[in-house]
């Protein structure tokens, strides 16, 4: 049986939609507090879990700057407990483990150098998972969105419907990722994971975009007339530093698991069509 933590989030809901006949238990913080050692121990004693898919995370990037302990507990301690008791784990991480001071896609061999509390706590979580899990696949992803929860696509659609123009930064380059595509990749990996292997992988949709590019595409595909104006990050100050370039090389995950990854714009069209229904 799979245990999916963070089940009420974007990725958890996409996994729920795609899990099919695979036996699974979906839990969020109300059912399992992953930062509570006694609760985690009891959960694994009660259920016969052969794989944990950890989608739980403290993802409020700016709030984390003033709440290191909160981010640390979920992103590091919680991940470590799940890896220790679950033994076999697919753990979701982030492109924010990199500082973004390059102009070529990051591979899994590039050293991490996070520049925010969020990135630092996710990096610490990665290290713990690799140390204590019997079998682990860590998947770093970027700019996640879906038809579920709160995300950049939903925010842009809401603002675009009520404003003639918006300003969006054009000097932060990433790869937007549809959570449905990531969920498909996770389930493929889950079915093929080799025991006693511990690997890090990168997954995002294909090609790159600035947040301005991403927002412009959202307006076009949503048939919204809102004009998106490009601005530098200096005109939109945020508490946490964002990596200016966080594009990741996905060769490893594609070669190891034969995964074909859609272009980000194609997946955006698919997601927005689902939202419109």
XYZ file of C-alpha atoms in Angstrom:
277
model
C 0.000 0.000 0.000
C 1.168 3.526 -0.808
C 0.909 6.315 1.773
C 0.495 9.763 0.201
C 1.204 12.594 2.640
C 0.173 16.185 1.975
C -2.827 14.629 0.244
C -4.978 17.766 0.230
C -2.431 19.817 -1.735
C -2.109 20.241 -5.476
C 0.073 17.209 -6.080
C -1.783 15.020 -3.588
C -5.072 15.709 -5.352
C -3.538 14.987 -8.758
C -2.209 11.678 -7.423
C -5.657 10.875 -6.054
C -7.107 11.429 -9.533
C -4.554 9.103 -11.140
C -3.910 6.365 -8.566
C -6.405 3.960 -10.154
C -6.565 0.514 -8.555
C -3.309 0.884 -6.605
C -4.052 0.444 -2.880
C -3.287 3.758 -1.171
C -4.041 5.775 1.919
C -4.178 9.564 1.543
C -3.377 11.631 4.631
C -2.918 15.307 5.368
C -2.002 17.054 8.605
C -5.397 16.344 10.213
C -4.869 12.600 9.766
C -1.095 12.494 10.283
C 1.187 15.178 11.658
C 4.464 14.171 10.015
C 6.440 16.311 12.497
C 5.215 14.228 15.464
C 7.513 11.213 16.009
C 4.966 9.262 18.073
C 2.214 9.836 15.512
C 4.430 8.761 12.619
C 5.582 5.631 14.474
C 1.987 4.698 15.310
C 0.860 5.273 11.710
C 3.431 2.870 10.276
C 2.747 0.298 12.986
C -0.960 0.372 12.110
C -0.722 0.335 8.300
C 1.248 -1.987 6.040
C 2.902 0.685 3.912
C 5.429 -0.349 1.258
C 6.001 3.137 -0.203
C 5.602 6.702 1.037
C 4.989 9.488 -1.477
C 5.731 12.630 0.506
C 3.961 15.642 -0.970
C 3.774 17.448 2.387
C 5.800 20.646 2.544
C 5.968 24.112 4.050
C 5.813 26.082 0.787
C 5.056 29.644 1.965
C 8.413 30.938 0.727
C 8.212 34.445 2.176
C 6.599 33.403 5.472
C 9.407 30.912 6.004
C 11.897 33.771 6.358
C 10.258 34.619 9.709
C 9.307 31.047 10.583
C 12.443 28.948 10.257
C 11.272 26.436 12.851
C 7.934 25.884 11.149
C 9.570 25.307 7.773
C 12.328 23.183 9.310
C 9.878 20.929 11.150
C 7.886 20.068 8.023
C 10.545 20.190 5.313
C 13.348 18.524 7.278
C 12.146 16.751 10.408
C 8.902 15.476 8.884
C 10.658 14.195 5.786
C 13.267 12.445 7.943
C 10.618 10.704 10.059
C 8.747 9.456 6.996
C 11.970 8.161 5.443
C 13.048 6.476 8.704
C 9.781 4.664 9.429
C 8.565 4.220 5.860
C 11.934 2.959 4.594
C 10.882 3.360 0.916
C 10.027 6.912 -0.106
C 9.469 9.233 -3.036
C 10.126 12.700 -1.648
C 9.221 15.894 -3.502
C 11.733 18.737 -3.354
C 12.362 22.006 -5.165
C 14.489 23.958 -7.615
C 15.010 26.461 -4.780
C 17.875 24.313 -3.460
C 19.937 26.148 -6.127
C 21.075 29.773 -5.993
C 20.260 30.482 -9.652
C 23.612 32.066 -10.433
C 24.127 30.215 -13.690
C 22.663 30.257 -17.175
C 22.601 26.557 -18.005
C 20.192 23.914 -16.674
C 21.112 22.368 -13.340
C 21.852 18.651 -13.240
C 21.516 16.451 -10.182
C 25.304 16.626 -9.777
C 25.392 20.417 -9.395
C 25.996 21.454 -5.771
C 23.049 22.882 -3.892
C 23.339 26.410 -2.524
C 19.909 27.582 -1.326
C 19.447 31.311 -0.719
C 16.135 31.249 1.193
C 14.900 29.562 4.369
C 12.476 27.533 2.291
C 15.279 26.322 0.022
C 17.582 25.604 2.960
C 15.005 23.539 4.841
C 14.114 21.570 1.708
C 17.820 20.878 1.127
C 18.220 19.667 4.711
C 15.221 17.406 4.151
C 16.810 15.944 1.044
C 19.989 15.141 2.937
C 18.108 13.407 5.749
C 16.018 11.338 3.364
C 19.138 10.166 1.563
C 20.770 9.260 4.877
C 17.989 7.327 6.615
C 15.773 5.824 3.894
C 16.414 2.304 2.693
C 15.171 3.227 -0.778
C 14.583 6.793 -1.958
C 13.783 8.859 -5.029
C 13.954 12.598 -4.451
C 12.236 14.586 -7.194
C 12.972 18.289 -7.490
C 10.345 20.295 -9.321
C 9.577 23.950 -10.094
C 6.715 26.451 -10.416
C 4.030 23.880 -9.651
C 0.415 24.589 -10.592
C -2.818 22.661 -11.117
C -6.589 22.927 -11.064
C -6.397 22.445 -7.280
C -5.505 24.775 -4.417
C -3.864 28.173 -4.717
C -1.216 28.718 -7.363
C 0.163 31.217 -9.878
C -2.209 30.188 -12.685
C -5.303 30.678 -10.551
C -4.012 33.976 -9.182
C -3.270 35.340 -12.670
C -6.679 34.270 -13.974
C -8.424 35.954 -11.052
C -6.422 39.170 -11.346
C -6.589 39.139 -15.132
C -10.377 38.999 -15.058
C -10.545 42.145 -12.896
C -7.653 44.322 -14.094
C -6.755 45.872 -17.466
C -3.050 45.273 -16.852
C -0.653 43.579 -14.441
C 3.078 43.834 -13.795
C 5.033 40.557 -13.589
C 8.775 40.000 -13.225
C 10.661 38.987 -16.353
C 14.132 38.316 -14.912
C 13.386 35.086 -13.042
C 13.600 32.122 -15.413
C 12.070 28.750 -14.567
C 10.092 25.859 -16.068
C 6.390 25.820 -15.157
C 5.249 22.372 -14.033
C 1.737 20.944 -14.211
C 1.164 18.836 -11.092
C -0.772 16.299 -13.158
C 2.322 15.563 -15.248
C 4.440 15.260 -12.108
C 1.883 12.870 -10.591
C 2.052 10.672 -13.698
C 5.858 10.575 -13.428
C 5.729 9.753 -9.704
C 3.413 6.800 -10.245
C 5.631 5.500 -13.038
C 8.677 5.705 -10.769
C 6.778 4.115 -7.876
C 6.049 1.054 -10.000
C 9.688 0.689 -11.091
C 11.769 1.705 -8.054
C 14.665 -0.599 -7.303
C 15.136 -1.585 -3.685
C 18.142 -0.084 -1.895
C 18.608 2.650 -4.504
C 18.792 6.292 -3.462
C 18.625 8.795 -6.302
C 17.830 12.447 -6.946
C 15.876 13.400 -10.074
C 14.707 16.609 -11.719
C 11.227 16.998 -13.182
C 9.496 19.977 -14.744
C 7.687 20.539 -17.989
C 9.872 21.090 -21.044
C 11.369 24.426 -22.078
C 11.738 27.620 -20.066
C 9.766 30.754 -19.260
C 10.037 33.873 -17.180
C 7.123 34.533 -14.848
C 6.119 37.260 -17.309
C 6.092 34.709 -20.153
C 4.057 32.346 -17.992
C 1.529 35.042 -17.053
C 1.183 36.181 -20.669
C 0.428 32.624 -21.775
C -2.158 32.249 -19.004
C -4.000 35.353 -20.234
C -3.878 34.241 -23.870
C -5.094 30.699 -23.204
C -7.774 31.953 -20.806
C -8.984 34.512 -23.402
C -8.447 37.362 -20.949
C -7.722 40.850 -22.289
C -5.441 41.825 -19.393
C -2.080 43.142 -20.590
C 0.961 41.762 -18.773
C 3.797 44.276 -18.389
C 7.373 43.075 -17.765
C 9.233 44.448 -14.749
C 12.554 43.599 -13.049
C 12.532 41.834 -9.678
C 13.814 45.071 -8.105
C 10.370 46.576 -8.733
C 8.610 43.713 -6.946
C 10.571 43.195 -3.711
C 9.849 40.033 -1.730
C 11.123 38.923 1.654
C 12.752 35.729 0.371
C 15.389 35.753 -2.363
C 14.353 33.795 -5.464
C 16.925 32.120 -7.737
C 17.033 34.180 -10.949
C 17.572 31.013 -13.022
C 16.273 27.676 -11.764
C 15.902 25.615 -14.930
C 16.735 21.952 -14.353
C 18.120 19.297 -16.669
C 15.745 16.313 -16.858
C 17.901 13.856 -18.809
C 18.315 11.495 -15.844
C 14.642 10.930 -15.078
C 13.839 10.518 -18.767
C 16.599 7.952 -19.338
C 16.030 5.989 -16.112
C 12.254 5.680 -16.483
C 11.465 6.373 -20.137
C 9.340 9.370 -19.205
C 8.178 11.665 -22.012
C 7.635 15.188 -20.672
C 5.191 17.614 -22.356
C 6.044 21.218 -23.208
C 4.934 23.596 -20.475
C 2.541 25.475 -22.741
C 0.785 22.283 -23.874
C 0.266 21.260 -20.257
C -0.948 24.749 -19.362
C -3.601 24.496 -22.085
C -4.673 21.117 -20.691
C -4.920 22.458 -17.145
C -6.833 25.615 -18.104
C -9.283 23.545 -20.196
C -9.906 21.428 -17.094
C -10.440 24.566 -15.006
C -12.915 25.917 -17.559
C -14.992 22.739 -17.352
